[in-house]
PDB file of C-alpha atoms and ligand atoms in Angstrom:
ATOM      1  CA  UNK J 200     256.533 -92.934 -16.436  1.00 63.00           C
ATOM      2  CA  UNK J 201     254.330 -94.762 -14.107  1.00 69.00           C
ATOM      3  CA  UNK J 202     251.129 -92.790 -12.769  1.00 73.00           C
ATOM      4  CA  UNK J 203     249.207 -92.945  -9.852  1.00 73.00           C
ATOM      5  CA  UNK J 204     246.127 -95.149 -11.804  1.00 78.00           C
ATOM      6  CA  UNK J 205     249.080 -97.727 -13.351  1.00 85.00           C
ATOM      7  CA  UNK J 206     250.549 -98.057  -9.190  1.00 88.00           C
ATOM      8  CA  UNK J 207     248.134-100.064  -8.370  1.00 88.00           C
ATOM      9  CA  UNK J 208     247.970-102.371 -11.787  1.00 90.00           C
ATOM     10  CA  UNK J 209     251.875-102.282 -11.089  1.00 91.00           C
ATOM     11  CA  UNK J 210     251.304-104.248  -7.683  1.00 90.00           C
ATOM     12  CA  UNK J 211     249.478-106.484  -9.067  1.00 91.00           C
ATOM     13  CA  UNK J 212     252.633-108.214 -10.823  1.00 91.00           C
ATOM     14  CA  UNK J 213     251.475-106.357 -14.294  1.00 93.00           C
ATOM     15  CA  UNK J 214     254.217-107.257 -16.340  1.00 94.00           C
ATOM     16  CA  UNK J 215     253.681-105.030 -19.011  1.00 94.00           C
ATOM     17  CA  UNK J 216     253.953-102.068 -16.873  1.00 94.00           C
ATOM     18  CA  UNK J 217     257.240-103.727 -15.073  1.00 96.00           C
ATOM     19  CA  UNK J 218     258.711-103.493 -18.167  1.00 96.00           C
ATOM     20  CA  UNK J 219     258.641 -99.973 -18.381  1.00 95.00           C
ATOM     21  CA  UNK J 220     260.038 -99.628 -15.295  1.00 95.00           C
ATOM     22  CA  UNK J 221     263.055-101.457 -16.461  1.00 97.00           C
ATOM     23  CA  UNK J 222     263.141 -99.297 -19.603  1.00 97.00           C
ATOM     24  CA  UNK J 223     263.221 -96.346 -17.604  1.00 95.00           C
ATOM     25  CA  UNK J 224     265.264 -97.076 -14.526  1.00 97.00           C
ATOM     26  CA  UNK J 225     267.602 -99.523 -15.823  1.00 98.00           C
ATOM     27  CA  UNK J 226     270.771 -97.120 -16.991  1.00 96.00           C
ATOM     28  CA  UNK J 227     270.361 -95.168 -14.073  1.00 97.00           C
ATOM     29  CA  UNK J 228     270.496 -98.531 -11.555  1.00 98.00           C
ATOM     30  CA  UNK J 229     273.931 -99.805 -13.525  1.00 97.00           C
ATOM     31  CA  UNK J 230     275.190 -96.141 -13.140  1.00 96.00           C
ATOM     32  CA  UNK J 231     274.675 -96.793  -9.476  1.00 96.00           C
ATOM     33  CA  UNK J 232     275.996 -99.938  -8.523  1.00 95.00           C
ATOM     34  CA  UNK J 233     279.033 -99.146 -11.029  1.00 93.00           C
ATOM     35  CA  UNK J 234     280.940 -97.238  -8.190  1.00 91.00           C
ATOM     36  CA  UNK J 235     279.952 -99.679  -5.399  1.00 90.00           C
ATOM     37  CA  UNK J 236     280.792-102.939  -7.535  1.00 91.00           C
ATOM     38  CA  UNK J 237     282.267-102.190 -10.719  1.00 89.00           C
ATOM     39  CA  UNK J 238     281.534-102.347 -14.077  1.00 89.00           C
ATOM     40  CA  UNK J 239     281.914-105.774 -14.582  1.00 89.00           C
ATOM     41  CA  UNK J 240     279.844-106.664 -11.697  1.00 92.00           C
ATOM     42  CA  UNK J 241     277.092-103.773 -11.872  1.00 95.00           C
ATOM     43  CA  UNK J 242     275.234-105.370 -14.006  1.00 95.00           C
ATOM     44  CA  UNK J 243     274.587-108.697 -12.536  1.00 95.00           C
ATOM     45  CA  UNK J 244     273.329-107.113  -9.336  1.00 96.00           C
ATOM     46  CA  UNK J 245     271.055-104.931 -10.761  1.00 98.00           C
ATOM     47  CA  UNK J 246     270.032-108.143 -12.565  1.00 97.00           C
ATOM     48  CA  UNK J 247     269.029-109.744  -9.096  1.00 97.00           C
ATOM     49  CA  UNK J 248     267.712-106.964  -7.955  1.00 98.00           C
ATOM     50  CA  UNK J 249     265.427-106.094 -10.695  1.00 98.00           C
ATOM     51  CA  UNK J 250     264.431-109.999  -9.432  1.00 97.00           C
ATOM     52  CA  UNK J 251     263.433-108.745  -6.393  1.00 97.00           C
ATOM     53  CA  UNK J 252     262.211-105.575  -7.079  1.00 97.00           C
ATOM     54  CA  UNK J 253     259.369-107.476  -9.413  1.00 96.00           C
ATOM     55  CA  UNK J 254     258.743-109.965  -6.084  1.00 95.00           C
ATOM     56  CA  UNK J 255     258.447-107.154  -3.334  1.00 95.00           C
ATOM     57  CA  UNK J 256     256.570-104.135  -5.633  1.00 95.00           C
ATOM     58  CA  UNK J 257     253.428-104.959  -3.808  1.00 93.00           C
ATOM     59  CA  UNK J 258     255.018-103.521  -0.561  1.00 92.00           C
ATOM     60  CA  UNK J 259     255.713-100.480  -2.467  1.00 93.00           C
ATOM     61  CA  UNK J 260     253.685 -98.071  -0.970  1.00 88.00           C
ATOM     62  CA  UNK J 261     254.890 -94.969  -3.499  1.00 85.00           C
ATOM     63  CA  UNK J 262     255.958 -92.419  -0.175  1.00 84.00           C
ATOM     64  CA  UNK J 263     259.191 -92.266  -1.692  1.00 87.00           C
ATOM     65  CA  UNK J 264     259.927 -91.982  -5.990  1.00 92.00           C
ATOM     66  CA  UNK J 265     260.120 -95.149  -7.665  1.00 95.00           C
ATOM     67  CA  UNK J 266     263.633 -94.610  -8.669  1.00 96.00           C
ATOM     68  CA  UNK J 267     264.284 -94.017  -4.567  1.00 97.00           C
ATOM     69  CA  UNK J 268     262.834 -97.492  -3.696  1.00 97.00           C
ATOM     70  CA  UNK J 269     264.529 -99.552  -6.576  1.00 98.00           C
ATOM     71  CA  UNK J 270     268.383 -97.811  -5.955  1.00 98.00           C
ATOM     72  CA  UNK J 271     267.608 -99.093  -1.836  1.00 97.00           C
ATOM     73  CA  UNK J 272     267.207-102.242  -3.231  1.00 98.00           C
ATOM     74  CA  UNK J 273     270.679-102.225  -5.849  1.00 98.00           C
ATOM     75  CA  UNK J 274     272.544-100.817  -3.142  1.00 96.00           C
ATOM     76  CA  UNK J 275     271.630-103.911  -0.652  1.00 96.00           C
ATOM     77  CA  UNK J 276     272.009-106.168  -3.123  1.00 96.00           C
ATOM     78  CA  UNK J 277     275.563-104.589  -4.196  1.00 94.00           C
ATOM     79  CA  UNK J 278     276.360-104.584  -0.531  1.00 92.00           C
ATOM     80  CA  UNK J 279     275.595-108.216  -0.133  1.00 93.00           C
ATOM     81  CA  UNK J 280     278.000-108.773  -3.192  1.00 91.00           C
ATOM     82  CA  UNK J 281     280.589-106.477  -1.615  1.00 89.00           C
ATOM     83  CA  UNK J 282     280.235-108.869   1.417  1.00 88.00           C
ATOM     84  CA  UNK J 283     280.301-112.412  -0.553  1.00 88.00           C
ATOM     85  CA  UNK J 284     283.610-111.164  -2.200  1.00 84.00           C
ATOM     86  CA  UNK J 285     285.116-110.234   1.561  1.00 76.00           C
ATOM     87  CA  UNK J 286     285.419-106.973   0.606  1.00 69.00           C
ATOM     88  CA  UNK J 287     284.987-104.267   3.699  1.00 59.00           C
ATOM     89  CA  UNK J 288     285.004-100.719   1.852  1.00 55.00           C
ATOM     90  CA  UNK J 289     283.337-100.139  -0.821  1.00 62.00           C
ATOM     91  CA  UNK J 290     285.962 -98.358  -3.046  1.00 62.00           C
ATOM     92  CA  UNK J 291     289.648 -97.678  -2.140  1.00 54.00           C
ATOM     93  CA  UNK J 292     289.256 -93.575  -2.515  1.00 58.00           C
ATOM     94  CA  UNK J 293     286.079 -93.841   0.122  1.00 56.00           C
ATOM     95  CA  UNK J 294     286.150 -90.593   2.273  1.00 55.00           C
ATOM     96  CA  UNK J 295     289.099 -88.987   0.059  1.00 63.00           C
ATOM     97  CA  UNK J 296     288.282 -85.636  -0.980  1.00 63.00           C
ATOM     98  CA  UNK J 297     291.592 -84.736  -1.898  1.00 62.00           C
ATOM     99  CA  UNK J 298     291.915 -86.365  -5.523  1.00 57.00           C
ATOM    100  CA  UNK J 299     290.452 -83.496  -7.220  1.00 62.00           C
ATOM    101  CA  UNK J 300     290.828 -80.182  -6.743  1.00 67.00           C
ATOM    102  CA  UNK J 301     287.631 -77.389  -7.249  1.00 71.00           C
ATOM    103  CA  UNK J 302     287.064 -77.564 -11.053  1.00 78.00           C
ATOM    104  CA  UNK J 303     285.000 -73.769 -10.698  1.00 87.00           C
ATOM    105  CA  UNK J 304     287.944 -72.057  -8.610  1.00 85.00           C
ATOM    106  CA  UNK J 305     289.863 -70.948 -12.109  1.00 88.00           C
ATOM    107  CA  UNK J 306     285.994 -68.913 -12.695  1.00 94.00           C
ATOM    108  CA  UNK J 307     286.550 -66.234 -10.106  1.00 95.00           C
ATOM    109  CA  UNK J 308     288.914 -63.586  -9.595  1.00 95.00           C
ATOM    110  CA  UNK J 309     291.354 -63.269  -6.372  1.00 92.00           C
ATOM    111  CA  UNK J 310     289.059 -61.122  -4.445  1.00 94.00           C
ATOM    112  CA  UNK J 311     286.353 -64.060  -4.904  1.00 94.00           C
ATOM    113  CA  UNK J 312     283.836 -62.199  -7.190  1.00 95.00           C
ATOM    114  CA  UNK J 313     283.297 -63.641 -10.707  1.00 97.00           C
ATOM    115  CA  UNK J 314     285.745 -63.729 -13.310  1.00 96.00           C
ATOM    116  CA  UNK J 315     284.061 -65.881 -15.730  1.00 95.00           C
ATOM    117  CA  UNK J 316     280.581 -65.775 -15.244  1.00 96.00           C
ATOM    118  CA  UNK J 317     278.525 -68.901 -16.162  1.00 96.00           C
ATOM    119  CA  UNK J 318     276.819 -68.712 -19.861  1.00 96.00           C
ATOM    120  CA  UNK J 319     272.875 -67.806 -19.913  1.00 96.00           C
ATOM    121  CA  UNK J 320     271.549 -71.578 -20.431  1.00 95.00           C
ATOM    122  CA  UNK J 321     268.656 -72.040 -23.029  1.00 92.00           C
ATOM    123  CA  UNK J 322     266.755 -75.438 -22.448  1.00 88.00           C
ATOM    124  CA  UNK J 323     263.175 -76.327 -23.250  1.00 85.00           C
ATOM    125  CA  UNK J 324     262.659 -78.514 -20.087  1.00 87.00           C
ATOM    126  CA  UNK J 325     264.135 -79.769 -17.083  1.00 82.00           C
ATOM    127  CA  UNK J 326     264.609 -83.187 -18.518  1.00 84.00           C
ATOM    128  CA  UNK J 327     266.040 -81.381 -21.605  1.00 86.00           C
ATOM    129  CA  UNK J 328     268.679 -79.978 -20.239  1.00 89.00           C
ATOM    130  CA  UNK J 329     271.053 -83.383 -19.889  1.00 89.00           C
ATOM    131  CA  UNK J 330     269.440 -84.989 -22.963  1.00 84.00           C
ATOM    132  CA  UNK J 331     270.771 -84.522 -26.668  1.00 77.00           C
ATOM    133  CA  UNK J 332     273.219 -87.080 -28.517  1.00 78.00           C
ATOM    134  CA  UNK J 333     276.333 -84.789 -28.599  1.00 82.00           C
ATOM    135  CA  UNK J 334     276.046 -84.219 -24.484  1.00 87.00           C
ATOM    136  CA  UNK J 335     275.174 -87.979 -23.677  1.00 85.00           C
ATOM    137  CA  UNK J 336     278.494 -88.637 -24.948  1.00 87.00           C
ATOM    138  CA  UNK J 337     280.597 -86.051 -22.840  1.00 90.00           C
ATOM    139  CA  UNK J 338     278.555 -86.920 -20.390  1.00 91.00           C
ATOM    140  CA  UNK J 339     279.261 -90.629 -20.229  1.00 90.00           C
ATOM    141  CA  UNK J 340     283.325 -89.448 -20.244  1.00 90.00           C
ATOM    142  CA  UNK J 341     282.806 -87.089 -17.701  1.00 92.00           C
ATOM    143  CA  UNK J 342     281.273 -89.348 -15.424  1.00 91.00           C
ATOM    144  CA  UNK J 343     283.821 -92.617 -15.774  1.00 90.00           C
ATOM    145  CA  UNK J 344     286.562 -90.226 -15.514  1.00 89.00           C
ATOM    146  CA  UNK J 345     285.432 -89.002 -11.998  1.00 90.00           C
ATOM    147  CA  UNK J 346     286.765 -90.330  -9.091  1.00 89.00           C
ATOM    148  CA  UNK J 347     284.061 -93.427  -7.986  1.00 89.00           C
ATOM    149  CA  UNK J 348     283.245 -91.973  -4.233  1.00 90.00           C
ATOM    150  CA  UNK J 349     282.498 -88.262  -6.364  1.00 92.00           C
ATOM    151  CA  UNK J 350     280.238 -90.408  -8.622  1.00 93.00           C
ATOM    152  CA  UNK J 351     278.743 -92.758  -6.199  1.00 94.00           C
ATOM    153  CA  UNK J 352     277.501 -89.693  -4.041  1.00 95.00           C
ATOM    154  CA  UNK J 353     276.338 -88.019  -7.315  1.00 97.00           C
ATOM    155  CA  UNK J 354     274.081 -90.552  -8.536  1.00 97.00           C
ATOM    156  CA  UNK J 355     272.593 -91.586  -4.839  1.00 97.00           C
ATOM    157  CA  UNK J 356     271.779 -87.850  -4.347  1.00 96.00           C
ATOM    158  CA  UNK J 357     270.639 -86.779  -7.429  1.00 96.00           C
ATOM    159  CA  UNK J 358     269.993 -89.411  -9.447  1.00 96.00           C
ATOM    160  CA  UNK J 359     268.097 -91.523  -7.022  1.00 97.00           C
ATOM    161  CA  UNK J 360     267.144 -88.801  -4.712  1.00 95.00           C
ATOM    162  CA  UNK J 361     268.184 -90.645  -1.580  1.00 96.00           C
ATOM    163  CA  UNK J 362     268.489 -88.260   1.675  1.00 94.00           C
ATOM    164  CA  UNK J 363     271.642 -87.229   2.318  1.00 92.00           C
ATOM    165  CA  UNK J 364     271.934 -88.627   6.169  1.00 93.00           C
ATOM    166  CA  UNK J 365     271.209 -92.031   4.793  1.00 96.00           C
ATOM    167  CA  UNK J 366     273.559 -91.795   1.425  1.00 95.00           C
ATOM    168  CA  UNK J 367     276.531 -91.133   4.555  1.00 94.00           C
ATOM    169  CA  UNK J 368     275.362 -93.730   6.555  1.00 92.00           C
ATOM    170  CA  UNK J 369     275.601 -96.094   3.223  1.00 89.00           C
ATOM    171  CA  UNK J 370     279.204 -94.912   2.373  1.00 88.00           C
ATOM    172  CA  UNK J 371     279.968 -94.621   6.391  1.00 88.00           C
ATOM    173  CA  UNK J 372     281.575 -91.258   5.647  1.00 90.00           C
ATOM    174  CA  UNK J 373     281.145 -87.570   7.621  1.00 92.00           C
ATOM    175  CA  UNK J 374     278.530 -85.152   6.122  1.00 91.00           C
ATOM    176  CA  UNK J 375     281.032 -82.675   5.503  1.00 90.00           C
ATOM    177  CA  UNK J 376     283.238 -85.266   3.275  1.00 91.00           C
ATOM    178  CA  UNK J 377     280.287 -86.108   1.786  1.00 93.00           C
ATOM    179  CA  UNK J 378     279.166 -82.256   1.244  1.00 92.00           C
ATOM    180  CA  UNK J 379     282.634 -81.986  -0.581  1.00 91.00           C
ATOM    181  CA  UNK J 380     282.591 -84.703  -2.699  1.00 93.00           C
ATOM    182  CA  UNK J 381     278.845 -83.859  -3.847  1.00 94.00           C
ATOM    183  CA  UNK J 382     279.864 -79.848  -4.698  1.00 93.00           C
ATOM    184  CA  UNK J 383     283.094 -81.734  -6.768  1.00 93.00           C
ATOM    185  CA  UNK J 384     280.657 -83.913  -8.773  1.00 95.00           C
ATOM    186  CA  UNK J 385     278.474 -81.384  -9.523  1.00 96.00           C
ATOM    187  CA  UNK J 386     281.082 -78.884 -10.701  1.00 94.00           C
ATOM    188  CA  UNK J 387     282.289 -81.417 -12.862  1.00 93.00           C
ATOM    189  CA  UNK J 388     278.524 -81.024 -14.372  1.00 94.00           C
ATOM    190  CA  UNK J 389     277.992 -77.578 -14.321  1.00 95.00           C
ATOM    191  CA  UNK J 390     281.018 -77.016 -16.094  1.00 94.00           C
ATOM    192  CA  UNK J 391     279.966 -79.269 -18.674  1.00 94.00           C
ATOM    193  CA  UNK J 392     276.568 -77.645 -19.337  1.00 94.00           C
ATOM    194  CA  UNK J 393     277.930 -74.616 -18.882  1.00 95.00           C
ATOM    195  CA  UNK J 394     280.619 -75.140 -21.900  1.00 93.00           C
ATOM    196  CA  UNK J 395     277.822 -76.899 -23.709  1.00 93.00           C
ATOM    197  CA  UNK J 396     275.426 -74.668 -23.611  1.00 92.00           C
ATOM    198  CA  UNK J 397     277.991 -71.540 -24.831  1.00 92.00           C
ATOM    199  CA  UNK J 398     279.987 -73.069 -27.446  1.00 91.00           C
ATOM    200  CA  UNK J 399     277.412 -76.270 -28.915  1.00 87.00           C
ATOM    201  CA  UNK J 400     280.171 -78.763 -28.067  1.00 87.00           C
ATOM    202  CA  UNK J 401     282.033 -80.695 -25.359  1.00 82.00           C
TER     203      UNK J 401
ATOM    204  CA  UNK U  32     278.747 -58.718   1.511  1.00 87.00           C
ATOM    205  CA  UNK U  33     279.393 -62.845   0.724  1.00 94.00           C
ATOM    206  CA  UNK U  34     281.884 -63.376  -1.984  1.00 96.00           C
ATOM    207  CA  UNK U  35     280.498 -65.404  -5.257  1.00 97.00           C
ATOM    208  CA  UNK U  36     282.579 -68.346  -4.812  1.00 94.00           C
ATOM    209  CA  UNK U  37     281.515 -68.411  -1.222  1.00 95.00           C
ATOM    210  CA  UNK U  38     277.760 -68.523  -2.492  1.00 96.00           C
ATOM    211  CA  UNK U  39     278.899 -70.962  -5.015  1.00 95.00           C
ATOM    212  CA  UNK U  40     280.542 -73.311  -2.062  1.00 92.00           C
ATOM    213  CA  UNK U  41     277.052 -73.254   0.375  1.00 93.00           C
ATOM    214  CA  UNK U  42     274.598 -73.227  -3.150  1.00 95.00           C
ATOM    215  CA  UNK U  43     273.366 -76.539  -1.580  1.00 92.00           C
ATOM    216  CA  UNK U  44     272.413 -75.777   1.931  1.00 91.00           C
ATOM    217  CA  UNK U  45     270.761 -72.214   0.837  1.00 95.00           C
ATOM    218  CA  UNK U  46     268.459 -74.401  -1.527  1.00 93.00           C
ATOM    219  CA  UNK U  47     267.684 -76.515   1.322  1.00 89.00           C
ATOM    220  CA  UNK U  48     267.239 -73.883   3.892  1.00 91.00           C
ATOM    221  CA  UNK U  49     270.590 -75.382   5.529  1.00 90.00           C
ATOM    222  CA  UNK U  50     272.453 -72.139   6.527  1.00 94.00           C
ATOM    223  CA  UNK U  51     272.032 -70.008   9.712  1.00 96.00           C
ATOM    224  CA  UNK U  52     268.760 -67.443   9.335  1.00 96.00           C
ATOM    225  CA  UNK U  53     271.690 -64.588   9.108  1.00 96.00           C
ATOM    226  CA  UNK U  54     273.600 -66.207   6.896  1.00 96.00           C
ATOM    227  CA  UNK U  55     270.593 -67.118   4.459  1.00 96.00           C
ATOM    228  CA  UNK U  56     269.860 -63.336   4.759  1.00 96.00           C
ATOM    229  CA  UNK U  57     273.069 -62.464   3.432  1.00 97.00           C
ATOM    230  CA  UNK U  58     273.059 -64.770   0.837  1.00 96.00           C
ATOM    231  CA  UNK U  59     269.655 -63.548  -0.394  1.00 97.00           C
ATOM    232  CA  UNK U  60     270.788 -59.893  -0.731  1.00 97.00           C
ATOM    233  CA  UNK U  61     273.996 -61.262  -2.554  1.00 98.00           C
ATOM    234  CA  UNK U  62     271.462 -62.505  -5.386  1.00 97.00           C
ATOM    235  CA  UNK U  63     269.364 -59.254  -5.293  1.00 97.00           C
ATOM    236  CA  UNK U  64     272.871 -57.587  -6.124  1.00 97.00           C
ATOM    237  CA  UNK U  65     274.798 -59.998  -8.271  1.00 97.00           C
ATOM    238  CA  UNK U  66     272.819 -61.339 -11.079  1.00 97.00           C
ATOM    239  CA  UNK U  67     275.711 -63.878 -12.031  1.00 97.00           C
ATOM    240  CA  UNK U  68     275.251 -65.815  -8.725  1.00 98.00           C
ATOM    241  CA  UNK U  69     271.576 -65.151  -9.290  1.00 98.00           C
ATOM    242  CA  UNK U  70     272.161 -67.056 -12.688  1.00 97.00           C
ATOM    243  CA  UNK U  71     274.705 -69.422 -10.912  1.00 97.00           C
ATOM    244  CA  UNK U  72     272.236 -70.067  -8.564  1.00 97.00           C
ATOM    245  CA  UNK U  73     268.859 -70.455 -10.966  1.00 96.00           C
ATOM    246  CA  UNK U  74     270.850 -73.155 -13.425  1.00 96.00           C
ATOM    247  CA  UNK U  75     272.416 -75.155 -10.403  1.00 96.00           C
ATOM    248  CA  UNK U  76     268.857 -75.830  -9.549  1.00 96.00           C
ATOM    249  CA  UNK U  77     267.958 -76.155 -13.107  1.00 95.00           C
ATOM    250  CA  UNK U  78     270.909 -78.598 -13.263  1.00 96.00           C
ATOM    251  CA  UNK U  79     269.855 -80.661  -9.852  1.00 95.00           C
ATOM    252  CA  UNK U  80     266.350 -81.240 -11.591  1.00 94.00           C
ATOM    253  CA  UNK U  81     267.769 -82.586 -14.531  1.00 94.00           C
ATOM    254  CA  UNK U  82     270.009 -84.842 -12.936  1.00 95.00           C
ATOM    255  CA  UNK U  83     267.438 -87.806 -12.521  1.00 94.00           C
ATOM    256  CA  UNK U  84     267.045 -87.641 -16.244  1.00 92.00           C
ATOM    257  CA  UNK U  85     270.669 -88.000 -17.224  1.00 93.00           C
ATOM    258  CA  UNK U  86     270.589 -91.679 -17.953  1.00 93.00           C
ATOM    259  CA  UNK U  87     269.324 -92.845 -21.256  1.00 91.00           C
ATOM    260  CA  UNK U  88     266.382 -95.580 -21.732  1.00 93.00           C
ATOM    261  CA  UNK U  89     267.316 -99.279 -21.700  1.00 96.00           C
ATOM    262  CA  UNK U  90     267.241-100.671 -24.865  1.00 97.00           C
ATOM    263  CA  UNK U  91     264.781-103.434 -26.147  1.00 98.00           C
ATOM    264  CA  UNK U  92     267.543-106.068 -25.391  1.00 97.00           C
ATOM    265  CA  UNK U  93     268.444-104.796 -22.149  1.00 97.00           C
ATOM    266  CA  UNK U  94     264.361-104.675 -20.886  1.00 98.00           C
ATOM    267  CA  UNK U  95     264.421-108.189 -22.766  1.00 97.00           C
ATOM    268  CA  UNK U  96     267.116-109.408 -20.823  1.00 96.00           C
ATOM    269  CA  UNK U  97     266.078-108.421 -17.008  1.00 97.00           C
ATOM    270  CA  UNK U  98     261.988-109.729 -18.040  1.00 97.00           C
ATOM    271  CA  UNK U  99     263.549-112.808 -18.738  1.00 95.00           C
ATOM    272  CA  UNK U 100     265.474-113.506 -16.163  1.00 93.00           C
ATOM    273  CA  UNK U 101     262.380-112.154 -14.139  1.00 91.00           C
ATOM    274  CA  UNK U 102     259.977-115.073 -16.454  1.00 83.00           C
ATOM    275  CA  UNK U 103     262.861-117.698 -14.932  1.00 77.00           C
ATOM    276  CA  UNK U 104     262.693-117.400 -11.401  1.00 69.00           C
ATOM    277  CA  UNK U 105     260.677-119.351  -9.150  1.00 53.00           C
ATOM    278  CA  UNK U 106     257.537-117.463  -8.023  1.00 56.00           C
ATOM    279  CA  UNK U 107     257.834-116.545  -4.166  1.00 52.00           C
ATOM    280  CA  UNK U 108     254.276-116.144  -3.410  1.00 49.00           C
TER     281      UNK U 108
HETATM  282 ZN1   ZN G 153     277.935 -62.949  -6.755  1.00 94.06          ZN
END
């Protein structure tokens, strides 16, 4: 993690401390230009950005997380892509919300109360909660098998914690679309924690 | 009183102060009363939190990989 002291060393063109960056952000960047791009292209834009990331970090003026600043940058640099390729939308299922249905409806009872209450979670961090070997791999399932608009919105939001007004404005879709698709993504994660957390496997 | 699934649905815009002053009322007492939704609730935010941390490091290669390419490209200062 980069502190305030290694900022300024950081805009300075340290390379060392670029590097970490990289080592940190890196997975998360792929994750989201996968949805926008696609696999086989996500990683050569995050390449250029990464490019241009290192060029403009003396401009970064840390008002917004790291992560925030860098995923602005993948997400022009996929949209440029998008645009060199002709291609208008970025994925076919764009403001769809009706390819999945609500994954926590089967939890409550007809009259709307609980009927299956979520387990009590036991987790020694924040951080801890997502990490561990046996999740990463559910995980990693979970989150190819989700429908890309559900998983673009997911990792914009909460993964690179970009405002919600501007992650529509990206996607050009309605708030309430988007408010859908983010509450589908997240159930898919909840419900994978959740199972986690009470049985020890996914 | 607010059903659980409909404190489920609005989760979101009650963390972010989103909802109508009565409604966010309501929803409060629903959590002094229902301690699954106040679970539901705690662990969504737990989950939120943890989100940014779902991705693994990059490996040596990978970090390898993108320094190079940065090491290749013409300065632009
Ligand atoms: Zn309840």
């Amino acid at each position: 993690m980069i502190n305030s002291d290694s900022l300024a060393l950081l805009k300075t063109g340290d390379k060392t401390l670029f590097s970490i960056l990289v080592r940190d952000h890196h997975r998360a960047l792929i994750a989201l230009a996968t949805p926008i791009v696609g696999t086989s292209e996500a990683e050569e834009v995050v390449q250029i950005a990464w490019g241009k990331a290192y060029n403009a970090i003396a401009a970064f003026e840390g008002k917004s997380q790291i992560r925030t600043w860098l995923s602005r940058i993948v997400i022009n640099e996929a949209k440029m892509q998008l645009r060199a390729r002709k291609k208008e939308t970025l994925f076919s299922d764009l403001g769809s919300t009706d390819s999945d249905s609500d994954l926590l409806e089967d939890r409550f009872s007809q009259n709307g109360h609980w009927e299956t209450p979520p387990a009590n979670w036991h987790y020694d961090s924040p951080e801890a909660l997502l990490m561990g070997d046996d999740l990463a791999k559910c995980l990693e399932r979970i989150l190819t098998a989700m429908p890309s608009n559900q998983r673009a919105i997911l990792e914009m939001r909460d993964s690179s914690e970009l405002p919600f007004k501007e992650i529509c404005n990206n996607l050009s879709i309605s708030a309430s679309n988007a408010r859908v698709l983010l509450h589908r993504a997240r159930a898919h994660l909840f419900k994978l924690v959740d199972h986690y957390q009470e049985t020890g496997e996914c | 009183m607010l059903k659980c699934r409909e404190v489920v649905n609005e989760a979101d815009q009650f963390l972010s102060y989103d909802l109508s002053r009565s409604r966010q009322w309501r929803f409060k007492f629903h959590l002094l009363m229902c301690k699954h939704c106040a679970r539901y609730i705690r662990q969504f935010q737990a989950l939120k939190n943890a989100t940014p941390f779902m991705h693994p490091k990059a490996s040596d290669k990978e970090v390898t990989r993108v320094m190079d390419s940065i090491d290749d490209q013409a300065p632009s200062l």
